Coordinates of C-alpha atoms in Angstrom, one line a residue:
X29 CA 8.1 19.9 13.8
X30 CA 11.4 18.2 14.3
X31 CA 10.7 13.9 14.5
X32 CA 11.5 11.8 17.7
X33 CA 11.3 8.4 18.2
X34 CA 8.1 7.3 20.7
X35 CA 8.2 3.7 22.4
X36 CA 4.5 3.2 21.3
X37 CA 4.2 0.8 24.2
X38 CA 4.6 3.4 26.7
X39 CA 4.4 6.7 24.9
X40 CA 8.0 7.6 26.1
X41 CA 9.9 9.5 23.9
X42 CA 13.8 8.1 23.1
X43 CA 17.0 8.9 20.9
X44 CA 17.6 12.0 19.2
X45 CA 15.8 14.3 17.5
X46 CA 16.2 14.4 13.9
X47 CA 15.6 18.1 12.4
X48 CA 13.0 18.8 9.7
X49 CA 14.8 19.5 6.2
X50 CA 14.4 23.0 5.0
X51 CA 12.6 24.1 1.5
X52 CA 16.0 24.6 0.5
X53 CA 17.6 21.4 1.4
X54 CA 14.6 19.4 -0.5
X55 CA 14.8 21.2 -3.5
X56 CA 18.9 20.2 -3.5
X57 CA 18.0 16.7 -3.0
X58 CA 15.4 17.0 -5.7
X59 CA 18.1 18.4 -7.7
X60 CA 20.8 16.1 -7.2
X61 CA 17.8 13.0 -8.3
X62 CA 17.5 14.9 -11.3
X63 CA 21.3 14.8 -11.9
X64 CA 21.6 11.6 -11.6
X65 CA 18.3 10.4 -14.1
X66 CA 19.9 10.4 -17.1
X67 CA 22.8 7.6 -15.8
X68 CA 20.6 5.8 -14.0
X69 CA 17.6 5.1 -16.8
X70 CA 20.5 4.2 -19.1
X71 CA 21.5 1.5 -16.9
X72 CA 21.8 -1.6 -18.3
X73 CA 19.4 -4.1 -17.1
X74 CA 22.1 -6.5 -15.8
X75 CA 24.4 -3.9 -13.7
X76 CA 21.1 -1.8 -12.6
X77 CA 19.7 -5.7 -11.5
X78 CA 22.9 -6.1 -9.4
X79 CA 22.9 -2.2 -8.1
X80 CA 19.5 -3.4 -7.0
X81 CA 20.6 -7.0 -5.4
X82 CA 23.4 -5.3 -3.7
X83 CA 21.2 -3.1 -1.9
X84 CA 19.0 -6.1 -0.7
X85 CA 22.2 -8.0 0.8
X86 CA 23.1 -4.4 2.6
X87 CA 20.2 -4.8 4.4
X88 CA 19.7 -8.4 5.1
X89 CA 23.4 -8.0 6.5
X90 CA 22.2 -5.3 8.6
X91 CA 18.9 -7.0 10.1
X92 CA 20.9 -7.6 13.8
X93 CA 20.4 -3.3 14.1
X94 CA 17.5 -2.4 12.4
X95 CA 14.8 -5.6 13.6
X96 CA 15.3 -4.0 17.3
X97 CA 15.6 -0.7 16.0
X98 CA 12.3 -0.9 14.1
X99 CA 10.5 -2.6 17.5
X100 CA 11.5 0.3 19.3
X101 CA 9.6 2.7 17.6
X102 CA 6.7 0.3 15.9
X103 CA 6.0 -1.7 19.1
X104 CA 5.3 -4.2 16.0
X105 CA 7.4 -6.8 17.6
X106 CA 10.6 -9.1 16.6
X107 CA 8.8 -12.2 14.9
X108 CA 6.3 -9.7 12.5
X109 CA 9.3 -7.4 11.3
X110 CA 12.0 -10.2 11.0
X111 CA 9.5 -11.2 8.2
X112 CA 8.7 -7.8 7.1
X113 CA 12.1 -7.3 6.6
X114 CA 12.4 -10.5 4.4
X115 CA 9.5 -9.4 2.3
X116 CA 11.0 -6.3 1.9
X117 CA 14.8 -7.8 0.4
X118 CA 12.4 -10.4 -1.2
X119 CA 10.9 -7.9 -3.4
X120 CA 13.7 -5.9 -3.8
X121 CA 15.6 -9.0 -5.8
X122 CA 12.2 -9.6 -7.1
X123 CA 12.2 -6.6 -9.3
X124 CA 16.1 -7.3 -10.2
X125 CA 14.7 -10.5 -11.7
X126 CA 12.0 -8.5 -13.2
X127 CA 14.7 -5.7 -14.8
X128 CA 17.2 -8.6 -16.2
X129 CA 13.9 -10.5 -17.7
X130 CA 12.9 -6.8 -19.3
X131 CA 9.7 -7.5 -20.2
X132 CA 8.8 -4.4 -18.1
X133 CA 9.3 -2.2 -21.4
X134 CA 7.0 -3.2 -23.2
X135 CA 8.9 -3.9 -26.7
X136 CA 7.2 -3.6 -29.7
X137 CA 8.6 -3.5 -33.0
X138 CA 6.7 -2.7 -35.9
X139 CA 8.9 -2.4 -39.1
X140 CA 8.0 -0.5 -42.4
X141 CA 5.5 -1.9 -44.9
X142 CA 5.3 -0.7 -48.3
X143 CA 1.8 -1.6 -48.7
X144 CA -0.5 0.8 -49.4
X145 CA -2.5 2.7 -46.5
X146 CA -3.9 1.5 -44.2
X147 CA -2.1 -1.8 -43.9
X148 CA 1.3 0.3 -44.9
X149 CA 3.3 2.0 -42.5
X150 CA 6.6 3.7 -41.6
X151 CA 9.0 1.5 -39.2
X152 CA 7.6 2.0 -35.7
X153 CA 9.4 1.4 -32.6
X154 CA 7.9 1.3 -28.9
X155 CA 9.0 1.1 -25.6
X156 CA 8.8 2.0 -21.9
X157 CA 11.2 5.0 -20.6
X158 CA 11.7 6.0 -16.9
X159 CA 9.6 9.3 -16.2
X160 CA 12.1 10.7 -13.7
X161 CA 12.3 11.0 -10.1
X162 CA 9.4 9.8 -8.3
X163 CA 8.8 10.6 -4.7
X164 CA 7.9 8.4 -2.2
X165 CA 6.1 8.9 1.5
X166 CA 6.7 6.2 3.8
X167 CA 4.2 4.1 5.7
X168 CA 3.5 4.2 9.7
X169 CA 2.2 0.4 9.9
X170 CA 4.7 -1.3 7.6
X171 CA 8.2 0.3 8.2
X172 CA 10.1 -1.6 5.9
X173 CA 8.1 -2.8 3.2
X174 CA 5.9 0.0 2.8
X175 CA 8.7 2.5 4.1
X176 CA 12.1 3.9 2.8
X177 CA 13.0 1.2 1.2
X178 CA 9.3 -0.7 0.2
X179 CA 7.5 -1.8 -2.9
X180 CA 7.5 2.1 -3.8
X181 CA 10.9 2.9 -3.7
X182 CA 12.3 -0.6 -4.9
X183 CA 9.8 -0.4 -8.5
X184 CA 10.3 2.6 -8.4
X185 CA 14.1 2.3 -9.2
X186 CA 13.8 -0.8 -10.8
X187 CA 12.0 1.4 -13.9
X188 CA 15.1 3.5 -13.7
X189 CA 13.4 6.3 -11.5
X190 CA 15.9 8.0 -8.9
X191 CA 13.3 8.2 -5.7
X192 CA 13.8 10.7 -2.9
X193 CA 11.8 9.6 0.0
X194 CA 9.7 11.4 2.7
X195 CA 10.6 9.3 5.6
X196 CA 7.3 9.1 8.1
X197 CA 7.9 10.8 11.6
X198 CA 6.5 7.6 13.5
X199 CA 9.9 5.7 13.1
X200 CA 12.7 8.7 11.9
X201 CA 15.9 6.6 13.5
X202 CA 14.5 3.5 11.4
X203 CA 14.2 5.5 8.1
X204 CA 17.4 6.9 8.6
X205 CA 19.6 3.8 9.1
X206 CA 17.9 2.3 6.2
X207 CA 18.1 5.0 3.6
X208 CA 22.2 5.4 4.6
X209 CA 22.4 1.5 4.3
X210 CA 20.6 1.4 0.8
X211 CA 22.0 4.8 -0.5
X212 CA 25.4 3.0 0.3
X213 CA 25.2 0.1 -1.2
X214 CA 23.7 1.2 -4.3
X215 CA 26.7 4.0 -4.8
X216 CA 29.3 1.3 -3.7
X217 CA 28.0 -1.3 -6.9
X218 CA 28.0 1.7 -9.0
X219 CA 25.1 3.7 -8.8
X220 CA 24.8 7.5 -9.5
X221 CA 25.1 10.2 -6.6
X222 CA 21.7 11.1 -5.6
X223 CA 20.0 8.2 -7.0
X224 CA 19.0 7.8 -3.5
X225 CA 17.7 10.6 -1.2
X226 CA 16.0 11.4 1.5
X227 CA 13.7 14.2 3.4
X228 CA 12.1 14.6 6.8
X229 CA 9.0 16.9 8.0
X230 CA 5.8 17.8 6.9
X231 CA 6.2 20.8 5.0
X232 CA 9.3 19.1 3.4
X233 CA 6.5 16.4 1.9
X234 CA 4.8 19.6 0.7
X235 CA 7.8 21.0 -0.8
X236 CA 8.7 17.5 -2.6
X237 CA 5.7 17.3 -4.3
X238 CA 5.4 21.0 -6.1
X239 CA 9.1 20.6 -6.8
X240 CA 9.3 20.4 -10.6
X241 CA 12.0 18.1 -10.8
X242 CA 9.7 15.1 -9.6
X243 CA 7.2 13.2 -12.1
X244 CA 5.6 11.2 -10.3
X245 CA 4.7 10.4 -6.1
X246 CA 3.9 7.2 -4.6
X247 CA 2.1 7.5 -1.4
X248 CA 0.4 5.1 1.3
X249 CA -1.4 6.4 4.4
X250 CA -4.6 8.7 5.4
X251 CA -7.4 9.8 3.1
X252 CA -7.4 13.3 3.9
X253 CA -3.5 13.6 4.0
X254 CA -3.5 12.0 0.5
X255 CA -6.1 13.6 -1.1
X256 CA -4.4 16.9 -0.1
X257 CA -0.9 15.9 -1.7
X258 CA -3.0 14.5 -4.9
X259 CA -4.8 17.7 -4.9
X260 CA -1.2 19.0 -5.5
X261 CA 0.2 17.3 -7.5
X262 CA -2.6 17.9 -9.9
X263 CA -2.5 21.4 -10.0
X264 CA 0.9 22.1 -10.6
X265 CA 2.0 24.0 -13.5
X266 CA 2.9 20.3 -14.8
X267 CA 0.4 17.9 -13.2
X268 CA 2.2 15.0 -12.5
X269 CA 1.0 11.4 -11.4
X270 CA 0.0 10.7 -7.8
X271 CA -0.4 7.2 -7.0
X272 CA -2.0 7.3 -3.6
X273 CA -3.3 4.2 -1.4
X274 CA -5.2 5.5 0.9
X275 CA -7.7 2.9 2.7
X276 CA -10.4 0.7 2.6
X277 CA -12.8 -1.1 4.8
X278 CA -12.6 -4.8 3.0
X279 CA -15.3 -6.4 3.3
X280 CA -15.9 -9.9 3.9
X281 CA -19.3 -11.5 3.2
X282 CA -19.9 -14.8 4.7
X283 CA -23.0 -16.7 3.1
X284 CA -25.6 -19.2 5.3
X285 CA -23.4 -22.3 4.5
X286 CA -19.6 -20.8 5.4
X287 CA -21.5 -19.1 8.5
X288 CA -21.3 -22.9 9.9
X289 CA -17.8 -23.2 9.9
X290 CA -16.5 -23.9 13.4
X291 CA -13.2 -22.1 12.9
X292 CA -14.6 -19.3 11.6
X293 CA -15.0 -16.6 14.6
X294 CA -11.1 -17.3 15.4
X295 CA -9.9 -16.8 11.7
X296 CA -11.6 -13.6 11.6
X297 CA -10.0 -12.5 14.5
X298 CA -6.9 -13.1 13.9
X299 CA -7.6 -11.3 10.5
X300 CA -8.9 -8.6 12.1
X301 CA -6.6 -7.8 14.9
X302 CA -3.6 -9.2 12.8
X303 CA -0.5 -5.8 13.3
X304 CA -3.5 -4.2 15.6
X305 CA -5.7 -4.2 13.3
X306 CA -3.3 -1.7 11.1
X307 CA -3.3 -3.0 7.9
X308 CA -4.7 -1.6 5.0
X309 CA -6.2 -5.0 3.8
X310 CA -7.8 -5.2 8.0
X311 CA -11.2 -6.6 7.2
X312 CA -13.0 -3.9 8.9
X313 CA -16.7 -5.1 8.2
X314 CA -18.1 -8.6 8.4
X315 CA -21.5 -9.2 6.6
X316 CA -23.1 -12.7 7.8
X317 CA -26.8 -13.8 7.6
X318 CA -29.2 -13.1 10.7
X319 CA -29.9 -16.0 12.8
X320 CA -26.6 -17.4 13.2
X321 CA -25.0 -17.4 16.7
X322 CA -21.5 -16.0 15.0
X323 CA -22.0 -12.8 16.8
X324 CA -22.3 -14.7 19.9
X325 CA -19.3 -17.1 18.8
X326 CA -17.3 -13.8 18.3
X327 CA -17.8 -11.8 21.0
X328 CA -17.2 -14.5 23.4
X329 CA -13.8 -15.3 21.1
X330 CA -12.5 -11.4 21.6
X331 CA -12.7 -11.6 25.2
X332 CA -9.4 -13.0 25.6
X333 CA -7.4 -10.8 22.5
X334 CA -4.6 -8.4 24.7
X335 CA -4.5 -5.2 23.8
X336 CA -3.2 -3.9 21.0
X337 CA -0.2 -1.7 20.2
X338 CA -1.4 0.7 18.0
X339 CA 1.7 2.6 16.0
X340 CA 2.0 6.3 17.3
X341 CA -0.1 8.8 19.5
X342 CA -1.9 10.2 15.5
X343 CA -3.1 6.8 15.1
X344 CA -4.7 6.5 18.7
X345 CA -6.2 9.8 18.8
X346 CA -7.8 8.9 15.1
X347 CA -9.0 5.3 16.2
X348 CA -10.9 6.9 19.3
X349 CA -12.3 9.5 17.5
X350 CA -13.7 6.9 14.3
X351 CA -14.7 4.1 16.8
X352 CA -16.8 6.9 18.7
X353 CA -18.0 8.1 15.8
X354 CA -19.1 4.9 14.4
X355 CA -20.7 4.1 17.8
X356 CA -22.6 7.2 17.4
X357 CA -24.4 5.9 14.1
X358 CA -28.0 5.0 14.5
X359 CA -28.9 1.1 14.7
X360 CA -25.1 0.4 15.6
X361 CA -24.1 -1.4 18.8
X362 CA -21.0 -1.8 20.7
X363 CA -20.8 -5.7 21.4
X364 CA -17.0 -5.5 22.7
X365 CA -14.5 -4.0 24.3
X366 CA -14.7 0.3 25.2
X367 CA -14.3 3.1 22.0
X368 CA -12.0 5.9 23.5
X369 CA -11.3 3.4 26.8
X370 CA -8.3 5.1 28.2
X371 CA -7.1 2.8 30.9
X372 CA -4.5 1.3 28.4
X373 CA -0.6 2.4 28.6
X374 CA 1.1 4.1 26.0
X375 CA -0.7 3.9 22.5
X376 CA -2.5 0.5 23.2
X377 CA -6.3 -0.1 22.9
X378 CA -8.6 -3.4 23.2
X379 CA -10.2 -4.0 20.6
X380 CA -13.6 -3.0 20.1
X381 CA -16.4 -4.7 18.2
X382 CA -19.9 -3.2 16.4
X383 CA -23.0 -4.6 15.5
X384 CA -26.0 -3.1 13.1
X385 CA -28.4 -4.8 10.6
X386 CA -28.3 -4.6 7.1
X387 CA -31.0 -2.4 6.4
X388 CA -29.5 0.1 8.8
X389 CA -26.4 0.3 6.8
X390 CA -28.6 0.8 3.6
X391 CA -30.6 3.4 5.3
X392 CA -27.1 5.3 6.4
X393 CA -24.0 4.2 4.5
X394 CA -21.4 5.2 7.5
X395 CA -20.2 2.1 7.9
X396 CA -19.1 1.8 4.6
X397 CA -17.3 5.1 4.6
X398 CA -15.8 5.3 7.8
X399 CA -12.5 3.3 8.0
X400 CA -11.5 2.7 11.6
X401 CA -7.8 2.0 11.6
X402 CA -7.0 -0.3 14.3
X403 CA -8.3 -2.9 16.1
X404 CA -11.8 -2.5 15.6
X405 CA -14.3 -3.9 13.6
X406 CA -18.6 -3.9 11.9
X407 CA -20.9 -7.3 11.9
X408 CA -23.5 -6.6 9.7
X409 CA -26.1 -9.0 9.5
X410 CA -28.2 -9.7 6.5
X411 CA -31.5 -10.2 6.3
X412 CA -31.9 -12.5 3.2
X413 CA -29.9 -12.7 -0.4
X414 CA -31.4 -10.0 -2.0
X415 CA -30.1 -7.9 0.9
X416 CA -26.4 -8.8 0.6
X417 CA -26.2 -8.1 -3.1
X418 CA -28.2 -5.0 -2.4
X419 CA -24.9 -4.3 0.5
X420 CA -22.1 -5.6 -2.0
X421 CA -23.2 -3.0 -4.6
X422 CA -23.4 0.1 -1.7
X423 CA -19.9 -0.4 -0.7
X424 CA -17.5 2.2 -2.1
X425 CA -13.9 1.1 -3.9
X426 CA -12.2 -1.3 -1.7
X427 CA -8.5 -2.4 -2.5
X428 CA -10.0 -5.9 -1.1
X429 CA -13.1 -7.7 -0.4
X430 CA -13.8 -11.5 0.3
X431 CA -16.8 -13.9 0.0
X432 CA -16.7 -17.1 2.2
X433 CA -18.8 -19.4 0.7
X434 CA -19.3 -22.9 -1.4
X435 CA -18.8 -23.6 -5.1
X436 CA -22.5 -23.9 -6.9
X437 CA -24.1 -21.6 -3.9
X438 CA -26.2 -19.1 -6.1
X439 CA -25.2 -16.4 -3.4
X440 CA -21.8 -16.5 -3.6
X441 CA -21.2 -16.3 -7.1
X442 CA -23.2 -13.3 -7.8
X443 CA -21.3 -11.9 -4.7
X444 CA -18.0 -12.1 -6.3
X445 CA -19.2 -11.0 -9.8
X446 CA -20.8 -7.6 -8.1
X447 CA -17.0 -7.5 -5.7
X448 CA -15.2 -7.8 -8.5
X449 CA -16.6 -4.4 -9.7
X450 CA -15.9 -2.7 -7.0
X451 CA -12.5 -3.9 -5.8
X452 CA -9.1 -4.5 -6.4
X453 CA -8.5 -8.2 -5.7
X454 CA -11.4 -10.6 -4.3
X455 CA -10.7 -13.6 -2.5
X456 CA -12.6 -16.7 -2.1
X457 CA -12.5 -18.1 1.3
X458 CA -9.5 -16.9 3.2
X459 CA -9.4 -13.7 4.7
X460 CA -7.5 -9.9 3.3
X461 CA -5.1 -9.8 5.6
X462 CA -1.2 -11.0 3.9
X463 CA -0.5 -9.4 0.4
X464 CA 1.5 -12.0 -1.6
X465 CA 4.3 -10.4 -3.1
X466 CA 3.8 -12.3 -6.8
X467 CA 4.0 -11.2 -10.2
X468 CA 0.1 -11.7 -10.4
X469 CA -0.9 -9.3 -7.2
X470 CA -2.9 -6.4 -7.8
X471 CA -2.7 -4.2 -4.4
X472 CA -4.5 -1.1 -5.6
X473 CA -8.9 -0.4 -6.4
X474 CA -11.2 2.3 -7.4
X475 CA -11.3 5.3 -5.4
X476 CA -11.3 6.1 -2.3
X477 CA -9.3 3.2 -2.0
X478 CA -6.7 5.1 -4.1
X479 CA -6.2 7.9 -6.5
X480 CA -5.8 5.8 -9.0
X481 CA -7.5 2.1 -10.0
X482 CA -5.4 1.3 -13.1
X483 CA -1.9 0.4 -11.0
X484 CA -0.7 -1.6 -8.1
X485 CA 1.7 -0.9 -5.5
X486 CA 2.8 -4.3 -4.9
X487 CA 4.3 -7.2 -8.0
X488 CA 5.9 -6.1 -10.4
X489 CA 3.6 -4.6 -12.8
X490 CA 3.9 -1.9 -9.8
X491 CA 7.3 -0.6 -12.4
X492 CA 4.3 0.6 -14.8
X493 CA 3.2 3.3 -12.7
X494 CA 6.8 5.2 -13.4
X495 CA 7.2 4.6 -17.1
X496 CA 5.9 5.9 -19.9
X497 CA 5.5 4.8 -24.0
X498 CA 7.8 6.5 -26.2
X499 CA 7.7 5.6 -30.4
X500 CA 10.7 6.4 -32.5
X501 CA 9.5 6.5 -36.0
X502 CA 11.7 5.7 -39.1
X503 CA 14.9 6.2 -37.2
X504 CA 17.8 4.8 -38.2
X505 CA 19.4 1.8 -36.2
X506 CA 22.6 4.2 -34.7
X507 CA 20.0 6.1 -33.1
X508 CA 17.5 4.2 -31.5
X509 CA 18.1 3.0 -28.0
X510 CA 20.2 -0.2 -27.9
X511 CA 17.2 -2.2 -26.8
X512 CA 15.0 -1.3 -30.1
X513 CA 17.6 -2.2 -32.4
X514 CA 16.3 -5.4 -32.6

């Protein structure tokens, strides 16, 4: 159905409608990205780097229009997104410095040997090449960096991939303004036509991925809503890559000696309710040892949180129905705040706190598997140490999980060693929530967290997903590409 923007602090509908695009219309704006691969993988580093810079300074230039706009229909607020959107330019020149350093290809040159087999060999040549162009679906709770012009698209081009995006319906005006800013600028410093498209609606997403001129789709949001694109992807004619993030519930251990830090209950709460809880890193499920007075400490510390805004009417009706589900799970008690409380305007909620012991989430692993998104949040307390490494090893593929804890405390050490296994970055100490954008970040884990453990979606090793190794054997100079001639 056609997109309209919602003010998610009142549920009022504003602006104009933006129409779904037709199978038809997709398929041409596949087509014209697969026009436009050939120039824009041969690129040279330097002018695709500046192509790439250019559309960065488009949209810093632009922040006075799309900060407010973005507020409208996120309900995020001014401060957050004025520093979303200077992540999102941030790692845009980040992988222009990453294309200019070129590293990203993965050069090797192996020339001839006359030696006899096995040491011998002909002159062997390898290197990185663009797959083509990648589709990317746009995120709800991050609407620039994890949007049209996010991590996705901005590695994604940086590899020398045309992208065609699927804008998300929660913030179409937003999308939009952004992908006409970037298409711009990119054109204007010399890009290729169609380098840069864009698609609205449902079935359009649906169309985008069977389309065969697309290698490879990006994706962040729902489980179900990912798995179901994956599942397409896969089963083309020509399976193609499908790089889905898809959720996690983060876990953060706390051992007996961290439980006595004083600033603990506030740190997790602002962890925890940080964007409304709407972060894929939110630290859904705190594990702390029994005995403490941290539950007391906490729930007495919620009491005063406001509501929160939650993105759009989807992700309300989905938090009421997992936080009454998960208040429905046997040996689980609601400690704070109201699941499915409707006495909020718009798409707000309170946040709402569990309880449970540790051997009730080993007898029933819900907990683990049920990922509340919002503000909402599971203490489980331990009974002993045998307990919480018999917990760290039931919890499925996390993108994150955290141990609070001291250097030489038996405990914690063989809590990050079993985390480690099981997730995609562990942190010691601080809390999930804030995903540096560095060359070192892995954002990705073993599934369900995503379809795909090996990559990340944020640094720049995120380029990998889109490339692929080509060797050129015993080819003469004149032929090879330029950067093999070495």
């Amino acid at each position: 159905m056609p997109s309209q923007s919602v003010d998610p602090r009142t549920g009022v509908a504003f602006g104009p409608v933006i129409a779904d695009d037709t199978a038809g219309e997709v398929r041409d704006a596949c087509s014209r990205a697969y026009a436009a691969s050939a120039a824009w993988g041969s690129t040279s580093k330097p002018a695709r780097a500046t192509m790439l810079r250019a559309a960065a300074d488009a949209l810093d230039a632009a922040s006075d229009e799309l900060i407010p706009l973005a507020d409208q229909e996120s309900g995020l607020g001014i401060p957050r997104l004025t520093g979303e959107l200077a992540r999102t330019t941030f790692q845009i020149r980040m992988f222009a410095d990453a294309v200019e350093d070129g590293s990203f290809q993965e050069i090797i040159i192996d020339p001839f040997d006359d030696r006899p087999v096995p040491a011998g060999h002909p002159d062997l040549r390898r290197m990185l090449v663009p797959l083509g162009p990648v589709a990317v679906f746009g995120a709800s709770n991050f609407p620039f960096a994890f949007s049209v012009a996010g991590g996705d698209t901005a590695s994604a081009l940086a590899a020398g991939c045309p992208v065609v995006v699927k804008a998300h319906p929660a913030h179409p005006q937003l999308s939009a303004a952004v992908h006409a800013i970037v298409a711009a600028a990119l054109v204007s410093a010399g890009a290729p036509d169609g380098v840069f498209e864009m698609v609205h609606g449902f079935e359009a997403g649906q169309t985008l991925v069977s389309d065969p001129s697309i290698k490879a789709v990006a994706f962040t949001g729902s489980g179900p809503g990912g798995r179901a694109l994956f599942d397409m992807a896969v089963s083309r004619p020509a399976p193609i890559p499908f790089y889905g993030e898809l959720g996690s519930v983060n876990p953060v251990f706390v051992t007996p000696q961290a439980a006595l830090r004083e600033t603990l209950p506030k740190d997790y709460l602002d962890s925890l309710l940080l964007g409304g809880g709407q972060f894929c890193t939110n630290p859904s499920v705190l594990l702390i040892p029994a005995g403490t007075d941290l539950v007391e400490r906490i729930t007495a510390e919620v009491a005063d949180r406001p509501a929160a805004v939650l993105l759009h009417a989807g992700v309300k009706d989905l938090f009421v129905r997992r936080s009454t589900q998960l208040a429905g799970i046997a040996g689980i008690d609601v400690i704070a705040g109201q699941p499915g409380a409707g006495d909020d305007p718009g798409f707000q909620h309170h946040a709402v706190l569990f309880h449970t012991s540790g051997a009730a989430v080993l007898a029933d692993r819900a907990v683990f598997e049920i990922e509340c998104f919002g503000p909402a949040g599971v203490i489980v307390e331990y009974a002993d140490d045998a307990e919480a490494i018999a917990l760290a090893e039931a919890i499925d593929g996390c993108l994150a999980s955290t141990v609070h804890g001291a250097e030489g405390e038996p405990l914690a050490a063989e809590l990050v060693c079993r985390l480690a296994a099981n997730s995609g970055r562990v942190i010691w100490n601080g809390w999930p929530t804030g995903v540096a954008v560095t060359a070192a970040q892995h954002h990705g884990g073993p599934h369900p967290s995503t379809t795909n453990a090996l990559h990340t979606s944020v640094g720049t090793t995120a380029m990998r997903r889109f490339l692929r190794p080509v060797a050129f054997q015993s080819m003469p100079t004149a032929l090879l590409p330029a950067d093999l001639r070495g």
